[in-house]
mmCIF file of C-alpha atoms in Angstrom:
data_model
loop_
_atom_site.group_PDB
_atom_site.id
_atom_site.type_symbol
_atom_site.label_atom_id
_atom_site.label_comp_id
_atom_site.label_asym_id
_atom_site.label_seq_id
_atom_site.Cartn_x
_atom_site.Cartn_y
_atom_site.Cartn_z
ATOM 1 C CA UNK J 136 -65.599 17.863 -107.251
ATOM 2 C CA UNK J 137 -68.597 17.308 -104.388
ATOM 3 C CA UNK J 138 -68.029 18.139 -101.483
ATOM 4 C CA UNK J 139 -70.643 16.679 -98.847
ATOM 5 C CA UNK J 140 -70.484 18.043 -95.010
ATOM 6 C CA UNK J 141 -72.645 14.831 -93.176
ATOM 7 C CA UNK J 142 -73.902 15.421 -89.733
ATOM 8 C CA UNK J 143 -74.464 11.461 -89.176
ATOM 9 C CA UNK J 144 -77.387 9.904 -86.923
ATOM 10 C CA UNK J 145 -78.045 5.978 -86.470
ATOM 11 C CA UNK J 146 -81.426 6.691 -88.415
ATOM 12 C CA UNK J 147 -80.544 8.986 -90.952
ATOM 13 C CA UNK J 148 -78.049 11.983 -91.781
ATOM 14 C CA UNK J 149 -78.650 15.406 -92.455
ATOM 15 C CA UNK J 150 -76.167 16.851 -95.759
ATOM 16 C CA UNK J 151 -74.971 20.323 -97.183
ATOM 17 C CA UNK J 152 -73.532 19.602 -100.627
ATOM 18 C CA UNK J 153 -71.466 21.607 -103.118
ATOM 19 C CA UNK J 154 -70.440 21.343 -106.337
ATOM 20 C CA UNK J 155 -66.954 23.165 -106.529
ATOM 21 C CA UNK J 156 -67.576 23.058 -110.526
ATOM 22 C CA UNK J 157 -71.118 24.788 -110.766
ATOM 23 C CA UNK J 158 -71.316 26.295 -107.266
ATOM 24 C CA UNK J 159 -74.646 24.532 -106.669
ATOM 25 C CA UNK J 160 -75.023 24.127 -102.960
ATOM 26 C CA UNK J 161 -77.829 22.069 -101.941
ATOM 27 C CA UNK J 162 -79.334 20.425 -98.212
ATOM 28 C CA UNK J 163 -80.948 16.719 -98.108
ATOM 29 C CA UNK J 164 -82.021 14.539 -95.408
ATOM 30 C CA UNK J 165 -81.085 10.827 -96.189
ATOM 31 C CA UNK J 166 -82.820 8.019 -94.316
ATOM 32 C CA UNK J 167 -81.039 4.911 -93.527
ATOM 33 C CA UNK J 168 -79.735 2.428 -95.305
ATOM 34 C CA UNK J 169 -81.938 2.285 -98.780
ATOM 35 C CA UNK J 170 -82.238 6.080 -99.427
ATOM 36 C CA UNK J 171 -78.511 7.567 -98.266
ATOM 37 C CA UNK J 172 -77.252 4.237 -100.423
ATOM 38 C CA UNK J 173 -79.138 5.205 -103.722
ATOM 39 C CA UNK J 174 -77.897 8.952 -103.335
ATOM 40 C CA UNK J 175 -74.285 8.379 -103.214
ATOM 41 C CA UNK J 176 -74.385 5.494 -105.785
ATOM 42 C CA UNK J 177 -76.235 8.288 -107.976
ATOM 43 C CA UNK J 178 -73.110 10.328 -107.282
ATOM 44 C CA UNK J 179 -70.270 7.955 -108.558
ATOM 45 C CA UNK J 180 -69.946 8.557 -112.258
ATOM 46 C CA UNK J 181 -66.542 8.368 -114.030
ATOM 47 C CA UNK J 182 -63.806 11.354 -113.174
ATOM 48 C CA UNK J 183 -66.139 12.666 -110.540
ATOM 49 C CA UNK J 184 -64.239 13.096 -106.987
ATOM 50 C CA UNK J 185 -66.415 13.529 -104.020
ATOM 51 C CA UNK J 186 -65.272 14.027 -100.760
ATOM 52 C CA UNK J 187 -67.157 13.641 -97.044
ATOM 53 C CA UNK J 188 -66.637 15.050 -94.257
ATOM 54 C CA UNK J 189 -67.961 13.783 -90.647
ATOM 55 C CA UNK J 190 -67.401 13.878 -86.967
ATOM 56 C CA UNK J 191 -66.188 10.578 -85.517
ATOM 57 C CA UNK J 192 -69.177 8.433 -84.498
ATOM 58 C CA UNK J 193 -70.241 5.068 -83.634
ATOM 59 C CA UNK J 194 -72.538 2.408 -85.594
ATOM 60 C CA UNK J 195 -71.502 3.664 -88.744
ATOM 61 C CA UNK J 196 -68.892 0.978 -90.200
ATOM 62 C CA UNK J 197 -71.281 0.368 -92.945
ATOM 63 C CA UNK J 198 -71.418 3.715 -94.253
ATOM 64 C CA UNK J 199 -67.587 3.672 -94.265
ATOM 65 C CA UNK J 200 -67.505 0.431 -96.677
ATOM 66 C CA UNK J 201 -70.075 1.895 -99.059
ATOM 67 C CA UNK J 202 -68.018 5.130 -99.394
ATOM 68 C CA UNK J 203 -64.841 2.805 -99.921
ATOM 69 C CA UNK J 204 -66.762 0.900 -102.582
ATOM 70 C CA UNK J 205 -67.685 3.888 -104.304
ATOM 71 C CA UNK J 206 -63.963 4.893 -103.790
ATOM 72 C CA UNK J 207 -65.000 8.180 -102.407
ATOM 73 C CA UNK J 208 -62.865 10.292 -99.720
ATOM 74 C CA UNK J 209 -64.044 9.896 -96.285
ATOM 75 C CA UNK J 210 -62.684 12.092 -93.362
ATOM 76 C CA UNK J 211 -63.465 11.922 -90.040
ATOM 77 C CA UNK J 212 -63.022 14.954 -87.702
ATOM 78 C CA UNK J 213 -62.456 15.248 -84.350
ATOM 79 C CA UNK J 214 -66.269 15.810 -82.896
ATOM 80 C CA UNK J 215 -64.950 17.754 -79.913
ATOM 81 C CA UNK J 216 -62.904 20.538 -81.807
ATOM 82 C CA UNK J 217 -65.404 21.130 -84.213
ATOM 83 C CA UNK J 218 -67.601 21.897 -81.579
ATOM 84 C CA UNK J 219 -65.631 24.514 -79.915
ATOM 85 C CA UNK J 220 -65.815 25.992 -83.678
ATOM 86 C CA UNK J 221 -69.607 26.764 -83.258
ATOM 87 C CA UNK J 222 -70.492 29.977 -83.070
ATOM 88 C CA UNK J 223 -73.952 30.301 -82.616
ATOM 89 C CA UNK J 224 -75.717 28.865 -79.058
ATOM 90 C CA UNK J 225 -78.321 27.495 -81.682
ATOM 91 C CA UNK J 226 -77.688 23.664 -82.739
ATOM 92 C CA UNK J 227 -79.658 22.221 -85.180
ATOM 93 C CA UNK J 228 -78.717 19.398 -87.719
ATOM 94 C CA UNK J 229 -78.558 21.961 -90.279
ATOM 95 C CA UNK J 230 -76.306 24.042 -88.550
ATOM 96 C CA UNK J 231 -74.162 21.435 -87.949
ATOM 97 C CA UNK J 232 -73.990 20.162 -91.490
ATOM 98 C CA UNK J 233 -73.224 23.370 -92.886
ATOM 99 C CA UNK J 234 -70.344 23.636 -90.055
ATOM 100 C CA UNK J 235 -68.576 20.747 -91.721
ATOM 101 C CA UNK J 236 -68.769 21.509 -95.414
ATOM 102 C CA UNK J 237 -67.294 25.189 -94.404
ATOM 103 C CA UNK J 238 -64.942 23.610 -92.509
ATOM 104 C CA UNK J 239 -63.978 21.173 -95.792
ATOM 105 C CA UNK J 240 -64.123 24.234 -97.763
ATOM 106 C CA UNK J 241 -61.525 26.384 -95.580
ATOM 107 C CA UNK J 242 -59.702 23.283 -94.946
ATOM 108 C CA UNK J 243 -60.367 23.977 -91.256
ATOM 109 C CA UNK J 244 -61.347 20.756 -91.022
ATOM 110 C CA UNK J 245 -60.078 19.177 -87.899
ATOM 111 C CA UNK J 246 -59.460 15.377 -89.585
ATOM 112 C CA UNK J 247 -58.152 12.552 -86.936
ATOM 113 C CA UNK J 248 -56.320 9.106 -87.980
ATOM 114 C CA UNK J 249 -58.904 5.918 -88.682
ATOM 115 C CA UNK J 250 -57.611 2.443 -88.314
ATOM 116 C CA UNK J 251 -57.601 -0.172 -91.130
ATOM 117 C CA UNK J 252 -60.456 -2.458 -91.441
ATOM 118 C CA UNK J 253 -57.671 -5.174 -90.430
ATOM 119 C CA UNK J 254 -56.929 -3.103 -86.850
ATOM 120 C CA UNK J 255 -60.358 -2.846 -86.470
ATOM 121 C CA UNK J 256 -61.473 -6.557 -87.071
ATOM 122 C CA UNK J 257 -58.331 -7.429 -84.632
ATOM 123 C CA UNK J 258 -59.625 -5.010 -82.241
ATOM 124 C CA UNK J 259 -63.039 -6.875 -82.203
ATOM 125 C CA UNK J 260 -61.292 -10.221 -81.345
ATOM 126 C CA UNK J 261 -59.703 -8.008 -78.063
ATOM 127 C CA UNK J 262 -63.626 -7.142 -77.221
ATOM 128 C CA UNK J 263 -64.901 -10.461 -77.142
ATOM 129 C CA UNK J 264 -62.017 -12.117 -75.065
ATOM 130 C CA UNK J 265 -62.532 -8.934 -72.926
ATOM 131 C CA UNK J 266 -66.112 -9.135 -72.488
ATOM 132 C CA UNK J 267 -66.129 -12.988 -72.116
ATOM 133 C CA UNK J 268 -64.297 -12.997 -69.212
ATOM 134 C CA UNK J 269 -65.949 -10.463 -67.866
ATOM 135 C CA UNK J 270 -69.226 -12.983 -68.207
ATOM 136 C CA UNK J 271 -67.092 -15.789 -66.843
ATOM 137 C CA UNK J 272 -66.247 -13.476 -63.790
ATOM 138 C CA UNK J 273 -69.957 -12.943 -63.275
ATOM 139 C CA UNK J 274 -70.285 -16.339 -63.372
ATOM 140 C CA UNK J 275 -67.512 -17.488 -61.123
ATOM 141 C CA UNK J 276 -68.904 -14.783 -58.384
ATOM 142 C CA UNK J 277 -72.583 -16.456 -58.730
ATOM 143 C CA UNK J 278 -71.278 -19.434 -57.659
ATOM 144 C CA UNK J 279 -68.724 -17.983 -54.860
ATOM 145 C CA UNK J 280 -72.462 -16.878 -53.245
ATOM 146 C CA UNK J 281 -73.894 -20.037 -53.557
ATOM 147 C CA UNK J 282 -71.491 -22.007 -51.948
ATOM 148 C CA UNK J 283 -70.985 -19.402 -49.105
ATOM 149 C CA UNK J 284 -74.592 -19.677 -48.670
ATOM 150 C CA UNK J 285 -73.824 -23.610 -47.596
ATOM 151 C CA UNK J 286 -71.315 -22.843 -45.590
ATOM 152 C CA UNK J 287 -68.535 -23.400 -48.159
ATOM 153 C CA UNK J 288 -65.403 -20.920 -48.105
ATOM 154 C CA UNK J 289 -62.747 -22.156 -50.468
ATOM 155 C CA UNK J 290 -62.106 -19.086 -52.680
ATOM 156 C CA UNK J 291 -59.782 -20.270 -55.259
ATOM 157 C CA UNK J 292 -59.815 -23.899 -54.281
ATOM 158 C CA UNK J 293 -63.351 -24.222 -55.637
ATOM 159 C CA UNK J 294 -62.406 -24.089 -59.090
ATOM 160 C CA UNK J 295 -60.816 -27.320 -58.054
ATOM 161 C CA UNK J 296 -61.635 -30.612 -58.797
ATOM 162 C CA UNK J 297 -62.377 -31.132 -55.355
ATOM 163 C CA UNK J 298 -64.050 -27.953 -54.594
ATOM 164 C CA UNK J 299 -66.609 -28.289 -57.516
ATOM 165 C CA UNK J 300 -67.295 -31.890 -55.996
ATOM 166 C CA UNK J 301 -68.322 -30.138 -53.175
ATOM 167 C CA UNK J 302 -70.048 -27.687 -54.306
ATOM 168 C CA UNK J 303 -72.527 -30.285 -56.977
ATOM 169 C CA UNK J 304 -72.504 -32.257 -53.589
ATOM 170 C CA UNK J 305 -74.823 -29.447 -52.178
ATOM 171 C CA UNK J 306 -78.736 -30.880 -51.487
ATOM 172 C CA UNK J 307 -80.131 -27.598 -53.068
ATOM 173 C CA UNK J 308 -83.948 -26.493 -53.108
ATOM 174 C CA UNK J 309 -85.165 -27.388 -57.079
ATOM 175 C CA UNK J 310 -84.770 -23.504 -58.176
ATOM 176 C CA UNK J 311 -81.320 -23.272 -56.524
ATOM 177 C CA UNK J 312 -80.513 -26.315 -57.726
ATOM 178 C CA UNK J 313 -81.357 -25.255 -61.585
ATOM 179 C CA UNK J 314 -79.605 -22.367 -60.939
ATOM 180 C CA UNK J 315 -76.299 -24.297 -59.993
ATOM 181 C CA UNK J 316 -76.659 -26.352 -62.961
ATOM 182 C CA UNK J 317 -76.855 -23.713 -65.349
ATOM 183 C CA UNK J 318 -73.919 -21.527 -63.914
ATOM 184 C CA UNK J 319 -71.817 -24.339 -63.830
ATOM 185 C CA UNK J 320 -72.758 -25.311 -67.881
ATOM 186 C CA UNK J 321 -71.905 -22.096 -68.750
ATOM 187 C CA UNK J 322 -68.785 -21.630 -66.956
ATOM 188 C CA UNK J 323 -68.001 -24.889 -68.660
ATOM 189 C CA UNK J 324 -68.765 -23.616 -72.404
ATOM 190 C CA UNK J 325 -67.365 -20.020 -71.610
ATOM 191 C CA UNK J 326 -63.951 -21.518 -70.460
ATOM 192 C CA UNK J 327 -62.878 -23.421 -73.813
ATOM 193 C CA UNK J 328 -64.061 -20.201 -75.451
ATOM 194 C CA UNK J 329 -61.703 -17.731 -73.587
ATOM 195 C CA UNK J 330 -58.873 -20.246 -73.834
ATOM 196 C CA UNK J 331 -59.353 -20.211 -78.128
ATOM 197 C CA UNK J 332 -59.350 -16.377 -78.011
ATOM 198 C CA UNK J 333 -56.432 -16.361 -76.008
ATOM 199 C CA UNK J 334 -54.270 -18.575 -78.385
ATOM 200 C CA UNK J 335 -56.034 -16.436 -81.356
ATOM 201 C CA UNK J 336 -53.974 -13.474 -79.221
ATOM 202 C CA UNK J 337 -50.950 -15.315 -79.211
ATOM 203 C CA UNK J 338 -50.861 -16.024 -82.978
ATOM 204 C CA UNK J 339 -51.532 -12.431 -84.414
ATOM 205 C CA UNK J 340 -48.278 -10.946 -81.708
ATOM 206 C CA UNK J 341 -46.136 -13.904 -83.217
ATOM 207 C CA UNK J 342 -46.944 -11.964 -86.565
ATOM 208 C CA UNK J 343 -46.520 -7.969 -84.866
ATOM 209 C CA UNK J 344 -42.389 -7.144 -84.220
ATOM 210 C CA UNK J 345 -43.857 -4.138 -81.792
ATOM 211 C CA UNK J 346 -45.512 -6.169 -79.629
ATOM 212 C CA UNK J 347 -42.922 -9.124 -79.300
ATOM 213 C CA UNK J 348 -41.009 -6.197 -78.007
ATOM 214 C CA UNK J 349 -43.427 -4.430 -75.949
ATOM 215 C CA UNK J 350 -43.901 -7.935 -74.073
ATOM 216 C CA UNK J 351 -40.961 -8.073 -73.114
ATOM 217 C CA UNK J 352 -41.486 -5.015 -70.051
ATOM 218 C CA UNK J 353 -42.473 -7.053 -67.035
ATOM 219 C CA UNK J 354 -46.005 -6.906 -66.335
ATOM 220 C CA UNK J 355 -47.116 -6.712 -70.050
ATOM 221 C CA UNK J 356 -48.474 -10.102 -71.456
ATOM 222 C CA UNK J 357 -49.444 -10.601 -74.920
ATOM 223 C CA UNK J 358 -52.695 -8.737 -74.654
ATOM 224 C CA UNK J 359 -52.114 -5.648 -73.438
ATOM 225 C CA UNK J 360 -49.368 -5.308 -75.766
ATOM 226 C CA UNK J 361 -51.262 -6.247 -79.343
ATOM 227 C CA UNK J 362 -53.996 -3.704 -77.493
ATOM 228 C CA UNK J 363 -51.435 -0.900 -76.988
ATOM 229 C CA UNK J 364 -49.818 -1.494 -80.855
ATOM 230 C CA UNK J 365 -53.670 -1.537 -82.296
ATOM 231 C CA UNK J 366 -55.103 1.298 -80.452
ATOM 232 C CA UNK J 367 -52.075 3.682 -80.461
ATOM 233 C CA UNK J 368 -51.850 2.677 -84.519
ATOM 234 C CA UNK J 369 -48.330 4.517 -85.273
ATOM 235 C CA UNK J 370 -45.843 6.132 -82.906
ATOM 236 C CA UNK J 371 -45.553 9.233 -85.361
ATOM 237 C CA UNK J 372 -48.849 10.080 -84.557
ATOM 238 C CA UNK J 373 -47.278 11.794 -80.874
ATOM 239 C CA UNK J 374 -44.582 13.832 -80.192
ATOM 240 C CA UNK J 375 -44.018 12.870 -76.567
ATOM 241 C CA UNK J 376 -45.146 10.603 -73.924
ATOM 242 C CA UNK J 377 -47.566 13.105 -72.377
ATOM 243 C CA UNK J 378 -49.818 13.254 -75.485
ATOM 244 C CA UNK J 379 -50.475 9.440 -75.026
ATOM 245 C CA UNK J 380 -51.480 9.693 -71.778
ATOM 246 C CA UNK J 381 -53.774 12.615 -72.917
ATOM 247 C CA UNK J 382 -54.531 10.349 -75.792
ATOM 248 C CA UNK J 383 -55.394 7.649 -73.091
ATOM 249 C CA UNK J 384 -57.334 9.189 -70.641
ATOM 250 C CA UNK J 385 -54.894 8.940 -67.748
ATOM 251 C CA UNK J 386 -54.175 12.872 -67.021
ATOM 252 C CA UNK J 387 -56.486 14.341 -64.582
ATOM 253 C CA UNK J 388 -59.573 16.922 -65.486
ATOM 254 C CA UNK J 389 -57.935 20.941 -65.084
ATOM 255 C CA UNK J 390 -60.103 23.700 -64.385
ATOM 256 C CA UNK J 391 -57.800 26.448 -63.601
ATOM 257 C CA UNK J 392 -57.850 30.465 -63.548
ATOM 258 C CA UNK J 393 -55.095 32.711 -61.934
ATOM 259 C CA UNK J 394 -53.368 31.298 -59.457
ATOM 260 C CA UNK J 395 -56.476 28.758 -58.750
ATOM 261 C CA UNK J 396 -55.116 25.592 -60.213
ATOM 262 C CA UNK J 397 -58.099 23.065 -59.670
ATOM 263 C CA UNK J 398 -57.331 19.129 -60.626
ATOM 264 C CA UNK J 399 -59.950 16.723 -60.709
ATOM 265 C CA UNK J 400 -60.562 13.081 -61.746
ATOM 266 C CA UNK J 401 -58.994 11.130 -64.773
ATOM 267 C CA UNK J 402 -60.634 12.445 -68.200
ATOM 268 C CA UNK J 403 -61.313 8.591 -69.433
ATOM 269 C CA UNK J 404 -61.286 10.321 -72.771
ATOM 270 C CA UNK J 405 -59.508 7.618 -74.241
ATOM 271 C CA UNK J 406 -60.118 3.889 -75.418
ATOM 272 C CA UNK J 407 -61.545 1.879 -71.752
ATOM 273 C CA UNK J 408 -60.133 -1.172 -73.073
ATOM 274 C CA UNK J 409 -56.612 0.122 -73.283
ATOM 275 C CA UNK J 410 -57.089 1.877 -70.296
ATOM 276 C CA UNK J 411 -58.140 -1.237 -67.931
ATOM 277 C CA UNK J 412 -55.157 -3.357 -69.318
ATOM 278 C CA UNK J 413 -52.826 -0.937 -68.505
ATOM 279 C CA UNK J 414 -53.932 -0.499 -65.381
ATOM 280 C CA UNK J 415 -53.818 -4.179 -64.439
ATOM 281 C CA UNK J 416 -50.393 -4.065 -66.114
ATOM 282 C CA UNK J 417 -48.888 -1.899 -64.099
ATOM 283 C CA UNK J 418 -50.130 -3.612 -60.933
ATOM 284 C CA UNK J 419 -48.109 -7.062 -62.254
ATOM 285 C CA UNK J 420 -45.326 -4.738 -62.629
ATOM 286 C CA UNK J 421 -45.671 -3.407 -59.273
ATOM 287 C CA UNK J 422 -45.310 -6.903 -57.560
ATOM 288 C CA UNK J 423 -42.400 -7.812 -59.984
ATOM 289 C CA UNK J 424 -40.228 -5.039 -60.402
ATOM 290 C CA UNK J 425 -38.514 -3.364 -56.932
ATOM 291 C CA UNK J 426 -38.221 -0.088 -58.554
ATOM 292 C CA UNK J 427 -41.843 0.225 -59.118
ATOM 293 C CA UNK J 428 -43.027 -1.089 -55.649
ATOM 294 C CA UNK J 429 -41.279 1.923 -54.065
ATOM 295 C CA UNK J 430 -42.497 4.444 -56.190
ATOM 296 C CA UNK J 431 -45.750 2.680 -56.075
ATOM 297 C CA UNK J 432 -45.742 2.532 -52.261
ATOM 298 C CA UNK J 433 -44.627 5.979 -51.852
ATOM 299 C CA UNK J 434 -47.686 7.549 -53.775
ATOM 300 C CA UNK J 435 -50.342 5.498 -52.127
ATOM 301 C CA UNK J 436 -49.304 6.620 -49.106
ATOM 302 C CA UNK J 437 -49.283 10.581 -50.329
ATOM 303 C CA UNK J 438 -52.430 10.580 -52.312
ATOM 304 C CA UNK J 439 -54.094 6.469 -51.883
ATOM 305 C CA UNK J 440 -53.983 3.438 -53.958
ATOM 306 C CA UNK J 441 -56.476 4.195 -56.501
ATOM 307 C CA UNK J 442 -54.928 7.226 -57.781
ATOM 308 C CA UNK J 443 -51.050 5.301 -57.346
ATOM 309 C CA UNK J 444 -52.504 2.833 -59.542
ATOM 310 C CA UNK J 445 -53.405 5.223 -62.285
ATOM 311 C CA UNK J 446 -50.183 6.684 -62.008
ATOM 312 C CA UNK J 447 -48.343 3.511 -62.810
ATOM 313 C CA UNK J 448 -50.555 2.773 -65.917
ATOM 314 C CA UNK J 449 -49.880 6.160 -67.166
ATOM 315 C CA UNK J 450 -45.721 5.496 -66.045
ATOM 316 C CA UNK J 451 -46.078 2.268 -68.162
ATOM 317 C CA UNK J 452 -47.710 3.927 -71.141
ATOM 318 C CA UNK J 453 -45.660 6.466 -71.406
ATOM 319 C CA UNK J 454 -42.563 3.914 -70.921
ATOM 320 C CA UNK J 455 -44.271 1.176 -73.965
ATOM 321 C CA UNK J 456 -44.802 4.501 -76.358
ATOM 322 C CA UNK J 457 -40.746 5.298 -75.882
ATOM 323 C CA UNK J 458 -39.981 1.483 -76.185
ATOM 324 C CA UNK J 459 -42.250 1.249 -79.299
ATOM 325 C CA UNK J 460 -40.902 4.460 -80.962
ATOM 326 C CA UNK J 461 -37.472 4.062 -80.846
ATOM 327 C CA UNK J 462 -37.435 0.319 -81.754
ATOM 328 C CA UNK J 463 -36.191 -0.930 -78.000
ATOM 329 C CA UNK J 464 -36.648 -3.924 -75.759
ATOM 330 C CA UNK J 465 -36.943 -3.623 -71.825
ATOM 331 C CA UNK J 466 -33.330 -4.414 -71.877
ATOM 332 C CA UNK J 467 -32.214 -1.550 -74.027
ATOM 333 C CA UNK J 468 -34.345 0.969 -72.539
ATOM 334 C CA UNK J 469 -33.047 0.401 -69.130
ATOM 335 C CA UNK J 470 -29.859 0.938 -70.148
ATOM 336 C CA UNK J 471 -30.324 3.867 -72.049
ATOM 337 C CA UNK J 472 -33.656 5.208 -70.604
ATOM 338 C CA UNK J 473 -36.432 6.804 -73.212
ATOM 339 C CA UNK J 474 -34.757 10.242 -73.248
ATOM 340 C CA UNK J 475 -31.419 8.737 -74.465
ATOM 341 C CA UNK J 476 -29.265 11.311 -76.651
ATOM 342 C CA UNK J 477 -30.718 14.851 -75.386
ATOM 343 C CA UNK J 478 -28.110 16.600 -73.933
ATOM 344 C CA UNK J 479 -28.322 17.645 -69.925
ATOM 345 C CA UNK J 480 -30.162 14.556 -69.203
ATOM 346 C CA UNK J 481 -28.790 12.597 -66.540
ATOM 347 C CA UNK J 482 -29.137 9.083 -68.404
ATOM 348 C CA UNK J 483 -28.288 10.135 -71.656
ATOM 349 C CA UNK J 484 -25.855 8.442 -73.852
ATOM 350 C CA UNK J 485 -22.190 10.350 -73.303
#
């Protein structure tokens, strides 16, 4: 068996290798694509295992298929705990390859869930709907400016039929008047666009039980909830509700000795994406459900809106990860609540 420790760069990747057979421990540094590809098809011969090992790292999805090709093991560690296994101050890429083959050796090594290629293809279709509307926004806002500049205030009514009259009405200098033109042709290709995405959406939570239940909370449409199932990937993965909102990003930065207990800002250590939908979420459920208005309410005025806000998303993350994991709809889990069964519990099942 080979057993490779990769410390993986966009351009290249540094390697400590061992053969567990011979003992033969060797260090290469393998360009990218055409010289790391020829050294690991050298390495697939029949009844030969060979293992990697890697921190989790970006712009590397074709590494991962050639490995899966080759039907090698790939792991991916989490980069953050095997840094707090360093022990020298020096960091070289060296070092940190060796770090990760001992770590495979000792089976130390600190190896996280991946997604499917599947979750991660459907997770590119929530990107692009993400990011074009965050174009179209742009967009929309361009042309907000230019038709406050002519004395034009209509907010929502000039995506009308008769606010865009008015606004094309406009006798514009030639530059403004190209600009106009070409915000307006791109709002009109970028809307169709959105609109196909968005059915796209609708289709693959038709075909995904968890999120046809995770809809049904007020506040949570289709998207947030195919986001939530794809990102979160299995409920087993947590033990409680307070590890996803670690998971997320929603618990605050600690820094704390003694009795000094110092909280900071949000760690946003988790997936944005996620994060941003379940913040809008909760604000939808804020204006629908009465429940949630109060407690809403009641923080803003204690600590401000901002941080309210990001206490509802991590209230409604917490509440979807119960609702997922124990196979309920809204309607079940306000009737039994997600700590149903546990004795002492004031809504517990008697």
């Amino acid at each position: 068996m080979i057993i490779i420790g990769a410390d993986y760069h966009p351009g290249f990747q540094q390697i400590a290798f061992v053969d567990t057979d011979t003992g033969e421990l060797q260090e290469r540094r393998l360009e990218h694509r055409e010289e790391a590809e020829t050294f690991y098809r050298g390495l697939a011969q029949p009844g030969r295992t060979v293992r990697v090992g890697m921190e989790a790292s970006g712009h590397a999805r074709w590494f991962e298929r050639l490995l899966a090709e080759l039907q090698f093991e790939l792991w991916i560690g989490d980069a953050a705990e095997i840094r707090t296994k360093r022990v020298r101050k020096q960091k070289t890429d060296r070092q940190d390859a060796q770090l990760i083959l001992q770590l495979l050796l000792e089976e130390r090594f600190p190896r996280i869930w991946v997604p499917s290629g599947e979750n991660r293809d459907l997770r590119q279709l929530l990107w692009h709907r993400h990011r074009m509307v965050q174009a179209r926004t742009r967009i929309m806002n361009q042309l907000q400016a230019v038709a406050l500049n002519e004395g034009l205030r209509c907010k929502k009514r000039l995506w009308r039929d008769s606010g865009r009259e008015q606004l094309e009405s406009f006798l514009l200098a030639p530059w403004a008047s190209r600009r106009r033109h070409d915000l307006l042709e791109l709002l009109d290709r970028l809307s169709p666009t959105i609109a196909e995405l968005t059915q796209a959406i609708e289709q693959e939570v038709e075909k995904c039980p968890e999120a046809q239940r995770l809809r049904t909370h007020p506040g949570v449409g289709a998207l947030t909830a195919l986001a939530f199932v794809l990102i979160i990937g299995r409920t087993d993965r947590f033990r409680c509700g307070k590890q996803i909102a670690c998971y997320l990003g929603l618990v605050p930065m600690e820094e704390s000795s003694g009795e000094r207990r110092r909280l900071g800002h949000i760690t946003k250590r988790g997936n944005s994406l996620l994060r941003f939908l379940l913040v809008e979420a909760a604000q939808v459920t804020v204006r629908s459900d009465q429940e949630w208005r109060s407690k809403f309410f009641h923080l803003a005025l204690r600590r401000g809106r901002k941080i309210a806000k990001v206490a509802m998303a991590r209230k409604l993350a917490v509440r979807l990860y119960w609702m997922w994991r124990k196979g309920w709809d809204y309607e079940q889990l306000k009737k039994f609540g997600s700590h149903a069964g546990q004795p002492g519990h004031r809504h517990g099942v008697h």
